[in-house]
Coordinates of C-alpha atoms in Angstrom, one line a residue:
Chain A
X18 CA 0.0 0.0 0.0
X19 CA 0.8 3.3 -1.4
X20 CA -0.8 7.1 -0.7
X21 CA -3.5 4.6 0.6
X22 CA -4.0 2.4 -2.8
X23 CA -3.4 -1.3 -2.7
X24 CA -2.1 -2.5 -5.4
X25 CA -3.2 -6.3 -6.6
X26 CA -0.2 -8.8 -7.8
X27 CA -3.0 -11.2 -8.7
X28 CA -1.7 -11.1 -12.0
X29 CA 0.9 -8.6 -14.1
X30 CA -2.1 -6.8 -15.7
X31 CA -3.9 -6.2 -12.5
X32 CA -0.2 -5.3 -10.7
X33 CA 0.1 -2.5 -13.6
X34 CA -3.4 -1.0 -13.2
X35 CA -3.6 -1.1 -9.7
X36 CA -0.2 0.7 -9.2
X37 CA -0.8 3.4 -12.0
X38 CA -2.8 5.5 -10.0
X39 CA 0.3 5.8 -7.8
X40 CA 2.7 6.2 -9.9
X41 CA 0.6 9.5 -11.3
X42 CA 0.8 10.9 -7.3
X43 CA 4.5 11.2 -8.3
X44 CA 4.0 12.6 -11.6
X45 CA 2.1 15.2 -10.3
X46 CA 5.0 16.1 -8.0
X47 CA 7.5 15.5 -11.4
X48 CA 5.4 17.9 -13.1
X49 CA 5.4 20.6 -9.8
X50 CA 9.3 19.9 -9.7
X51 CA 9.7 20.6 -13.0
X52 CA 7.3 24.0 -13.3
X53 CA 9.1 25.5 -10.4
X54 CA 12.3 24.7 -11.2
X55 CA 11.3 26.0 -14.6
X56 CA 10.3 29.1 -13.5
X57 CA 13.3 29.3 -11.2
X58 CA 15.7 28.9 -14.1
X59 CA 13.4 31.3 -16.0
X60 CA 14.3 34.0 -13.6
X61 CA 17.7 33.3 -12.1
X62 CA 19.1 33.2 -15.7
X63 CA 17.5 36.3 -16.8
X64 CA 19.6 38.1 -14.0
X65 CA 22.4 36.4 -15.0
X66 CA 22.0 37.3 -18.6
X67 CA 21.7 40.9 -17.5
X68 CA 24.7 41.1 -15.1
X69 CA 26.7 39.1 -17.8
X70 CA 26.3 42.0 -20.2
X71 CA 26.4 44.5 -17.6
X72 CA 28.8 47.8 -18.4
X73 CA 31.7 47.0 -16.1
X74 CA 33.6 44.0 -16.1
X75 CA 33.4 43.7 -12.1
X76 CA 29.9 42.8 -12.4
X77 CA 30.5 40.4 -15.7
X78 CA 33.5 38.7 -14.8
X79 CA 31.8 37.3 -11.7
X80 CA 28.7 36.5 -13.3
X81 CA 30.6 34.6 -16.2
X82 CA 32.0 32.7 -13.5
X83 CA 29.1 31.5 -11.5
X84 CA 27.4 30.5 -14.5
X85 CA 30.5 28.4 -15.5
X86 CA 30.6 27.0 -12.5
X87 CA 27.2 25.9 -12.3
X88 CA 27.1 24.3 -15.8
X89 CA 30.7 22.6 -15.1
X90 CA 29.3 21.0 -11.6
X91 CA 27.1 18.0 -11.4
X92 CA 23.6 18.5 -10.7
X93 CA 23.9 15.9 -7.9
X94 CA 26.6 18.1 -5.9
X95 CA 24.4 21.2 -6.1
X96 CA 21.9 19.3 -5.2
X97 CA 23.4 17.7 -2.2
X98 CA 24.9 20.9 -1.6
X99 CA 21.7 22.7 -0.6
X100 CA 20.3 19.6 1.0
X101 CA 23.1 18.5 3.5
X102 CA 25.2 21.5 3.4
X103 CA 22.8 24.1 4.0
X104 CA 21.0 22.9 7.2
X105 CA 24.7 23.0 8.8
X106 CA 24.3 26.8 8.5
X107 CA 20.7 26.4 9.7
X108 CA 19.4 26.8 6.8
X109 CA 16.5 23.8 6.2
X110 CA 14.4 24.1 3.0
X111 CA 11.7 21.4 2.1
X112 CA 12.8 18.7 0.1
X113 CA 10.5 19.4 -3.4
X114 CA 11.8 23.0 -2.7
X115 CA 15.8 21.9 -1.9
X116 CA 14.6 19.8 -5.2
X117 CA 13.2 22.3 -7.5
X118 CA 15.7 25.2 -6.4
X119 CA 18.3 22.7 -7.2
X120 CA 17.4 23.1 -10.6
X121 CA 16.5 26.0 -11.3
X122 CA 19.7 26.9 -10.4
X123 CA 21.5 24.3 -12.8
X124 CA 19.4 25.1 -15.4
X125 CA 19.5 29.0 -15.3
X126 CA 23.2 28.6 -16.5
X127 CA 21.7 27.1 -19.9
X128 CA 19.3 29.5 -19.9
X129 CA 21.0 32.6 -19.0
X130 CA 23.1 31.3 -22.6
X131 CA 19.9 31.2 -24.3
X132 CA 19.0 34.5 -23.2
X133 CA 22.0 36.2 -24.0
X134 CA 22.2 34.7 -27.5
X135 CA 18.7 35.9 -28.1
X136 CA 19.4 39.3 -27.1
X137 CA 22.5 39.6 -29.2
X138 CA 20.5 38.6 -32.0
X139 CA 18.7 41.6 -32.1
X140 CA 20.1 44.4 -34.6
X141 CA 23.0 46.9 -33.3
X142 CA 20.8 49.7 -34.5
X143 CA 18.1 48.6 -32.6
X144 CA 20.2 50.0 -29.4
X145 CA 21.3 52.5 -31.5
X146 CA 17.7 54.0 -32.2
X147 CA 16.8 53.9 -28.8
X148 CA 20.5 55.3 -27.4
X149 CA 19.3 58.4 -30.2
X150 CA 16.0 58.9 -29.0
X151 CA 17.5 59.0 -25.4
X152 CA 15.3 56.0 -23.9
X153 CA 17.1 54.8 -20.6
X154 CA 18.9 51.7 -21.1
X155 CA 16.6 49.8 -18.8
X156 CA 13.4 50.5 -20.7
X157 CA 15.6 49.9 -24.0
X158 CA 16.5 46.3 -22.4
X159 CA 12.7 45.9 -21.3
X160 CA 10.9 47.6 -24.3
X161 CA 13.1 47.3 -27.3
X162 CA 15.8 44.5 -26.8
X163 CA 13.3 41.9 -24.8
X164 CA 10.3 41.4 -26.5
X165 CA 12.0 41.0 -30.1
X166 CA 14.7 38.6 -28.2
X167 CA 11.7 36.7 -26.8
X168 CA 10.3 35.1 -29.9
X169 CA 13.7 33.8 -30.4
X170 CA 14.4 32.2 -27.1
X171 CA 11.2 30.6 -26.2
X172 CA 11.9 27.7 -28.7
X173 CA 14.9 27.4 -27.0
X174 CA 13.3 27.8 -23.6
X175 CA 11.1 25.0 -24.6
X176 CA 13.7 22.2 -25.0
X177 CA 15.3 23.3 -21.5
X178 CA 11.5 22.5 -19.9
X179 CA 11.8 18.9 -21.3
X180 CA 15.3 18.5 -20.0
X181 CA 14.0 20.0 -16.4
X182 CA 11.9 17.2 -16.6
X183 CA 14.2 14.2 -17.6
X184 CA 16.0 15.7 -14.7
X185 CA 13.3 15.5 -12.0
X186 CA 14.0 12.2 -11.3
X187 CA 17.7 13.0 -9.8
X188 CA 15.9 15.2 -6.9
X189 CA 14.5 10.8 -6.0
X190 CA 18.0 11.0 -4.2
X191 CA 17.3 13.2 -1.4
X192 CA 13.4 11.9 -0.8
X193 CA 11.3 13.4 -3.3
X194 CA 8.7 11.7 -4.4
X195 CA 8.7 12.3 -8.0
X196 CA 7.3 9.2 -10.4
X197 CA 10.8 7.6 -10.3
X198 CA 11.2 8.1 -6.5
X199 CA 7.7 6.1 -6.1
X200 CA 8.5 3.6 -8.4
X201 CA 11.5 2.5 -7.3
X202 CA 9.5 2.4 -3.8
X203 CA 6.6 0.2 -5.1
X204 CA 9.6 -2.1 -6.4
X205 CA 11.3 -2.4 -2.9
X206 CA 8.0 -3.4 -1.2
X207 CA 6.8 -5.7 -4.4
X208 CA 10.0 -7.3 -5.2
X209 CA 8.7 -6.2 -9.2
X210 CA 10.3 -3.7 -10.3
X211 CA 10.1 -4.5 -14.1
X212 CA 6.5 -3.2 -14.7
X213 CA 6.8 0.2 -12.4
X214 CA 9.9 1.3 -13.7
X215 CA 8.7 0.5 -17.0
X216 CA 5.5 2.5 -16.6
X217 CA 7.9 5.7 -15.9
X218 CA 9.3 5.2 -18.5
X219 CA 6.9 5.1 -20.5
X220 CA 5.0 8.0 -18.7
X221 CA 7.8 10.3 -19.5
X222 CA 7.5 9.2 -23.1
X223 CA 4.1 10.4 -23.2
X224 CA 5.0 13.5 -21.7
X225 CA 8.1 14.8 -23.5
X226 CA 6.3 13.7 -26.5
X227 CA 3.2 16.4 -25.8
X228 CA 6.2 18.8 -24.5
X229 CA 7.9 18.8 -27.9
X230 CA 4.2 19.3 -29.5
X231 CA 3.4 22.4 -26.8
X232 CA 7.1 23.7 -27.9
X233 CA 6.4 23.9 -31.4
X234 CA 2.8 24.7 -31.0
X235 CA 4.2 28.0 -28.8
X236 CA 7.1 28.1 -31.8
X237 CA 4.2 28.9 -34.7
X238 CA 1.9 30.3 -33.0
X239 CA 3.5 33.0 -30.8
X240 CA 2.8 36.2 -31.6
X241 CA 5.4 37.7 -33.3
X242 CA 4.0 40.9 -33.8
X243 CA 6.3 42.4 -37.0
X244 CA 9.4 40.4 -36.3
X245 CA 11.0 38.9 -38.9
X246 CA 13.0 35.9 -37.4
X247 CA 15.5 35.1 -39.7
Chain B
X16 CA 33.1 83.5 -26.1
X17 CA 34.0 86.7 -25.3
X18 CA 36.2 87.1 -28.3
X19 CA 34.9 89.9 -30.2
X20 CA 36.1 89.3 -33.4
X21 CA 33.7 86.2 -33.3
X22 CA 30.0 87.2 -34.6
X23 CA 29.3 83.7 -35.0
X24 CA 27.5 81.3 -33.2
X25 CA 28.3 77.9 -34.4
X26 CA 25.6 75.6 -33.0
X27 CA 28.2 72.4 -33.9
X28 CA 32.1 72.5 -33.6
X29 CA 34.6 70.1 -33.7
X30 CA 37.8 71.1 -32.6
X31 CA 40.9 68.8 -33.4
X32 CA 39.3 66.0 -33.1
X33 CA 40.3 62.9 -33.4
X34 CA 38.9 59.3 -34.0
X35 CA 40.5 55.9 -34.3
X36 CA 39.4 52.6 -34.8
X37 CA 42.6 50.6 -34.2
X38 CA 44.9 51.4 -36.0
X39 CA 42.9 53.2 -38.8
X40 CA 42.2 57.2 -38.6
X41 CA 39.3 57.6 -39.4
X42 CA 38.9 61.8 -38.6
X43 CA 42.3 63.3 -38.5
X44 CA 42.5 66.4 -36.0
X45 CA 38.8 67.7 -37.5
X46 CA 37.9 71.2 -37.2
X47 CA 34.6 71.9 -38.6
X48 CA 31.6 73.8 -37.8
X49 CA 28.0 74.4 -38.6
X50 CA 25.9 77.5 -38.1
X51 CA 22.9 77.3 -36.4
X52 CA 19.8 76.8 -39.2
X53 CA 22.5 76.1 -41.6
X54 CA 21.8 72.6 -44.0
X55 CA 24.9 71.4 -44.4
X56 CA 25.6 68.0 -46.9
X57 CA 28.8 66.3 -46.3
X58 CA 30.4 64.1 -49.6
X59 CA 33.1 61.9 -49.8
X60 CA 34.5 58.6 -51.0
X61 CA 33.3 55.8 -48.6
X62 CA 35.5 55.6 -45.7
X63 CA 36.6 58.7 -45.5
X64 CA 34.2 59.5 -42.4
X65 CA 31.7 61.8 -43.2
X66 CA 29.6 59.0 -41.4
X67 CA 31.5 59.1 -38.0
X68 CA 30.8 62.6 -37.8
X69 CA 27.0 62.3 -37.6
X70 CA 27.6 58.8 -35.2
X71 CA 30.1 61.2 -33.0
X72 CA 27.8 63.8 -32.9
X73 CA 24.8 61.2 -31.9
X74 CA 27.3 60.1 -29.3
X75 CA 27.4 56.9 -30.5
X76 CA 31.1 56.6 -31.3
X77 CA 33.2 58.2 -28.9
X78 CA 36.3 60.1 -29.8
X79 CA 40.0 59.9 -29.2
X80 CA 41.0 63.7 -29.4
X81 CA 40.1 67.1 -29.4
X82 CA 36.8 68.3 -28.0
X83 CA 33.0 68.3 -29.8
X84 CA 31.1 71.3 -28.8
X85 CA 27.3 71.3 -29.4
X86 CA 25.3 74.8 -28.5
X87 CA 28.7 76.1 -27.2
X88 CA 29.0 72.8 -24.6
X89 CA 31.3 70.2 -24.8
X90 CA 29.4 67.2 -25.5
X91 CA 31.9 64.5 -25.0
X92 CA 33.4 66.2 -22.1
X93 CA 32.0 68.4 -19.1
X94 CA 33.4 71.3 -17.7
X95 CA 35.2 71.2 -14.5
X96 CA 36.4 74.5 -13.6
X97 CA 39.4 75.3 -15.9
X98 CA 39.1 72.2 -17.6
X99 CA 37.4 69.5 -19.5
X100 CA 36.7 65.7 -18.2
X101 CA 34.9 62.9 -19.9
X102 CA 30.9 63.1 -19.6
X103 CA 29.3 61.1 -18.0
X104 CA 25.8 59.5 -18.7
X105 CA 24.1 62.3 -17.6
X106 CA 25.5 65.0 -19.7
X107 CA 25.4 62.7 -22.6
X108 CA 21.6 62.3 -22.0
X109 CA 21.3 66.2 -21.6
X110 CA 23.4 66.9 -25.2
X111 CA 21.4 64.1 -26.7
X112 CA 18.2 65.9 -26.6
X113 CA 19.2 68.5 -29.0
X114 CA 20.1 65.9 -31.4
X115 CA 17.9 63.8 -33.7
X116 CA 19.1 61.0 -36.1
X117 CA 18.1 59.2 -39.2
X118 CA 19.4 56.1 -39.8
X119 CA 20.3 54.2 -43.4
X120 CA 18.9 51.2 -42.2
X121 CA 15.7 53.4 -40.6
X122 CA 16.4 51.3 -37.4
X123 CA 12.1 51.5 -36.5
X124 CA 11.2 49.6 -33.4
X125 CA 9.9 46.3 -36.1
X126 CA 7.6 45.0 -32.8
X127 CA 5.7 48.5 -32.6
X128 CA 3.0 50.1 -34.6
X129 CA 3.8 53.0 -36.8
X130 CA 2.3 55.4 -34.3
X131 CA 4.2 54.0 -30.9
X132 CA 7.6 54.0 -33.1
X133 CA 6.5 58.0 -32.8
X134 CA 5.2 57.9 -29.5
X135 CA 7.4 55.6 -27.0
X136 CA 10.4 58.3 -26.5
X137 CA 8.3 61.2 -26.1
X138 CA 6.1 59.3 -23.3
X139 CA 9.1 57.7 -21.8
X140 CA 11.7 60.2 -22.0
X141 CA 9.9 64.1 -22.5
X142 CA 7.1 62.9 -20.0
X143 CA 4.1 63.8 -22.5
X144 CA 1.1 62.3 -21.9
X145 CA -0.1 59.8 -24.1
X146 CA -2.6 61.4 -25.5
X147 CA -0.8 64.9 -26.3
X148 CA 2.2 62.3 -27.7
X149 CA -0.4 60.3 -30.0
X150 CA -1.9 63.9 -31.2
X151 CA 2.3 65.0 -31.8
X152 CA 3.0 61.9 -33.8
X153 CA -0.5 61.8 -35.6
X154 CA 0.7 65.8 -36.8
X155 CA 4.2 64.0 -38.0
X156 CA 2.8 60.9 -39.7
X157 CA 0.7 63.9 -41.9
X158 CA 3.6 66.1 -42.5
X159 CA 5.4 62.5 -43.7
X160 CA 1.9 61.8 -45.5
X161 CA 1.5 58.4 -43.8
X162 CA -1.6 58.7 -41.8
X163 CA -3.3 55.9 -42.8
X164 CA -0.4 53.6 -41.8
X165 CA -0.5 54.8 -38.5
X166 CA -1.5 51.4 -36.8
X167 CA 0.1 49.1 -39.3
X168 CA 3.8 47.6 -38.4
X169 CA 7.3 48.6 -39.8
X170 CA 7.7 45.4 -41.9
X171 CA 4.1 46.2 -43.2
X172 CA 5.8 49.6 -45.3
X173 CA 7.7 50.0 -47.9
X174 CA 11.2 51.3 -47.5
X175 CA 10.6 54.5 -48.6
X176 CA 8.0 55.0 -46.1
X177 CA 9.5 53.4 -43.1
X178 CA 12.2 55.8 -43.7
X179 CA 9.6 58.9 -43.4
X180 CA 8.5 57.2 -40.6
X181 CA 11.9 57.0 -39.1
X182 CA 12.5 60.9 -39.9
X183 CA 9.4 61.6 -38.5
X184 CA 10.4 59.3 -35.1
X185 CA 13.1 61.7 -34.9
X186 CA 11.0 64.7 -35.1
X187 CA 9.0 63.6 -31.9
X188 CA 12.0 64.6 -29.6
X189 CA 12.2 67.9 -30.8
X190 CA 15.8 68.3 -31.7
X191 CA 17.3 71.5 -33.0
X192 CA 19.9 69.5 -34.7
X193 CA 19.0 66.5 -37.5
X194 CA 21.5 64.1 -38.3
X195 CA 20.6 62.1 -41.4
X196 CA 23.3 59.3 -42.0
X197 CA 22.8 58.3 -45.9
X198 CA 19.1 58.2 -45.9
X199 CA 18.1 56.9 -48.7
X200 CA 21.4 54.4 -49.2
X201 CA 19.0 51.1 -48.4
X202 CA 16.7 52.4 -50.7
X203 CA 15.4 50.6 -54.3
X204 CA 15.5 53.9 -56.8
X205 CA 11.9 54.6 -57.1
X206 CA 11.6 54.9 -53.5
X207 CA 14.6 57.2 -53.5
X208 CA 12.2 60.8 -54.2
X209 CA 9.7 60.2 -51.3
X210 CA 12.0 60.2 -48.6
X211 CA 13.9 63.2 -50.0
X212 CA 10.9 65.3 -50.6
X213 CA 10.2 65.3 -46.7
X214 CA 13.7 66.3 -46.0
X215 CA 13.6 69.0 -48.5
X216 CA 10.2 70.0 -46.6
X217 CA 11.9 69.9 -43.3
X218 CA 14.8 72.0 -44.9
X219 CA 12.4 74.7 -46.5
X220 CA 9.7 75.2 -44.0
X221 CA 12.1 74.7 -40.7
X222 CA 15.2 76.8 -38.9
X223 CA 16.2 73.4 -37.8
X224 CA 20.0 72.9 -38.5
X225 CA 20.6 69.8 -40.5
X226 CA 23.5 67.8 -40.9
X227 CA 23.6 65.3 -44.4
X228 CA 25.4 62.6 -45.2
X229 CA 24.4 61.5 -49.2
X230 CA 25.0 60.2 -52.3
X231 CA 22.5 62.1 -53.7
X232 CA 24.2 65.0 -55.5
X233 CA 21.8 66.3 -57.1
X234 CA 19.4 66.5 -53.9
X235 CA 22.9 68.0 -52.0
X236 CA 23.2 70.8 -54.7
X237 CA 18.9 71.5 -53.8
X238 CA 18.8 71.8 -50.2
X239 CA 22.2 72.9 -48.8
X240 CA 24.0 75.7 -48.2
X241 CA 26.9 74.3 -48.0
X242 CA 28.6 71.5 -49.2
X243 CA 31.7 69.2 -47.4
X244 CA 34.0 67.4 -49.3
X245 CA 35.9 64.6 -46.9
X246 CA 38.9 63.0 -47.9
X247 CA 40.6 61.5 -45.1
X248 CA 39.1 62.3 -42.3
X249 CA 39.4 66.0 -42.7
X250 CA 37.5 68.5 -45.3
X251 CA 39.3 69.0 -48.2
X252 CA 37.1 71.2 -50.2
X253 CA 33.8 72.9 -48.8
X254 CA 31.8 75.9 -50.0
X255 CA 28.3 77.1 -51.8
X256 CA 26.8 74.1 -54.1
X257 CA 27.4 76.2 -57.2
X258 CA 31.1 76.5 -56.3
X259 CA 31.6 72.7 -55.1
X260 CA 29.5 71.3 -57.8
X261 CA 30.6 73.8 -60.8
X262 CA 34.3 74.9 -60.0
X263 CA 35.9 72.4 -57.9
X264 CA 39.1 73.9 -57.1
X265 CA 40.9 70.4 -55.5
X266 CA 41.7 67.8 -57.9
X267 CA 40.3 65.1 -55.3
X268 CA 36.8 66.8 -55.7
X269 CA 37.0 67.2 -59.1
X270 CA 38.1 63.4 -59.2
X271 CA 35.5 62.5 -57.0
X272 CA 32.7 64.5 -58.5
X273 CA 33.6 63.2 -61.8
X274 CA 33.2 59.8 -60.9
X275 CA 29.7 60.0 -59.1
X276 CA 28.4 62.6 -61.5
X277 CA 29.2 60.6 -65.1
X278 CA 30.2 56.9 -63.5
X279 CA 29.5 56.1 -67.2
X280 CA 32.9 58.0 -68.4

């Protein structure tokens, strides 16, 4: 017994049903990991994008080197990192949050890349325009730079999301229970681990297959509003 | 200032100055000056930086030497007592306002309407209201004869009109000094007339002072009173159309003339 459902090993069909109901209480909490760390990622490597192209190289340099060391490190050590190492300076977060913030933060590397690629895609005399009619360089970077960068970085975006999630299943480590995490739980107690493992597998499937759909559907159908994207 | 052999009152001056990109000169110790109201074309072979003086002057190239004075203030440097340090944002942002610029490649905002290309410095940086900004740019899209494309977006107009709208962008800040850096360059011919028959409107019915780089020597001769030669970074020749265009006295300008004038020969 799981979240209070039985399953029934009567046979391997009735093992499979009876567990799948389970098995979607962790995908819920795969698909939460993977929104907030998202979202996370989303913000953190916007900041990073912006302090990476800031004016003076005492903000860059540093910001260069964070991100490098984030994307050089394995997502296991940050992730143990905030969920051992932390509480020893009394800090204790959650475990989805330890989880989800341990991602955001990997991920926010890639996309504080993404970002910063986007943005120098858009034309020198774009800045030059706005530098002419005396704009102030934040509104540039929020009302001229962003929103023609945006249309090129959400595809981008969009394959990071489906990494997140391929990635959810690492957080299983320090007791999240994502889809894996239960899984491999439902296995201990069962002694079968072929069909619920199986199942995830086949669950993720499913769901980075409608991923890459809602990517491309966002890809064509975004509003592009007179860009060009070339 | 107080010299009083000086009656005039150059609204641009740049004083020995000096621009480098690596190793290349482009504007060799540079005096040069513009009255205020004065039209003003510069010509020259390609590369010989009549189109760093506008980009200077929009302070978006710095310089490496000598001083840039715009309505008798430094505007690459501020005054600090006796002398002159580098500006810094805020000064630049002062000078800035009396400067408006036209752009070859028109450079609109491609993700706004027509009308918000018009109206999203005045809101943001002059503080107008929106609705006295919209009225502003409405006036400019009719002086530029593009009021029915007021909602539609860059990509939507032809070249010849998203450079009107462009001059007309530049308009909406008000400046008392328009830069136009080879307007009509991107242009496909037919589309070449439009665009310069709004400048030639601004030029006619305007004091503004007006600053030209072209290739159009025939429009140059029209509107300006005075005509620059560049060679290498410096003038070489300037003086009244007629004279530049009719009695060259350099051999460079003649050469030069000669070969935009009749490429055919």
């Amino acid at each position: 017994m799981f979240f209070g459902i039985e399953w029934d090993t009567s046979s391997q069909w009735a093992f499979a049903v009876s567990i799948f109901p389970i098995l979607l209480h962790g995908l819920v909490v795969t698909l939460q990991a993977t929104v907030v760390g998202f979202f996370i990622a989303l913000i953190l490597g916007l900041v990073l994008a912006a302090l990476k192209s800031a004016p003076t190289r005492f903000i860059r340099w540093p910001a260069k080197l964070v991100t490098e060391f984030i994307r050089d490190t394995p997502l296991l050590i940050q992730l143990f990192f905030l969920f051992y190492v932390l509480p020893e300076f009394g800090l204790t977060l959650p475990a989805f949050l330890t989880g989800a913030l341990a991602l955001g933060v990997q991920y926010s590397a890639y996309t504080s890349e993404v970002y910063r690629a986007g943005l120098e895609a858009v034309a020198k005399g774009q800045r030059e325009a706005a530098r002419a009619l005396n704009l102030a360089s934040a509104r540039t970077f929020t009302h001229i730079i962003l929103p023609q960068a945006i249309p090129r970085i959400i595809p981008a975006l969009g394959n990071y999301l489906v990494s997140i999630m391929k990635d959810v299943p690492v957080l299983s480590v320090v007791t999240v229970l994502e889809m894996l995490g239960v899984a491999k739980i439902i296995g201990d107690r069962t002694g079968g681990y072929l069909i619920p493992l199986s199942m995830v597998g086949g669950l993720y499937l499913v769901m980075t297959i409608i991923a890459s759909f809602g990517v491309r559907y966002l890809d064509t159908h975004l509003p592009k509003r007179g860009l060009s994207l070339k | 200032m107080n010299d009083a052999t000086d009656n005039r009152d150059p609204i641009i001056r740049f004083d020995k100055v000096v621009k480098r990109f690596g190793d290349h000169v482009v504007l060799d110790e540079l005096d040069f000056e513009v009255q205020r109201g004065e039209k003003v074309t510069i010509i020259g072979p390609s590369g010989s930086g009549k189109s760093t003086v506008l980009r200077i002057l929009m302070t978006l190239e710095e310089i490496n030497g000598g001083v840039v004075y715009v309505g008798g203030e430094p505007l690459w440097h501020q005054r600090k007592g006796e002398s002159l340090e580098p500006a810094g944002e805020q000064h630049l942002r002062q000078m800035r306002s009396h400067l408006g610029m036209v752009f070859q490649q028109f450079n609109l905002f491609p993700h706004m309407t027509v009308l918000r290309n018009l109206t999203e410095a005045p809101v943001q940086v002059l503080g107008v209201s929106k609705a006295e900004a919209k009225q502003r740019g409405m006036e400019l899209l009719e002086m530029v004869g593009l009021t029915d494309q007021a909602s539609k977006y860059p990509h939507q107009l032809s070249g010849g009109q998203q450079q009107r709208v462009g001059i007309a962008r530049a308009l909406a800040m008000r400046p008392k000094i328009m830069l136009f850096d080879e307007p009509t360059s991107a242009l496909d011919p037919e589309l070449v007339g439009e665009v310069l028959n709004v400048i030639r409107t601004l030029a006619d019915e305007h004091d503004l002072t007006m600053l030209l780089v072209t290739h159009e020597m025939h429009f140059a001769r029209q509107v300006s009173d005075r005509i620059c030669f560049f060679d290498k970074g410096r003038i070489k020749e300037q003086g009244k159309p007629e004279e530049i265009f009719t009695a060259p006295k350099e051999e460079r300008t003649k050469a030069f003339l000669k070969a935009v004038l009749d490429p055919d020969d």
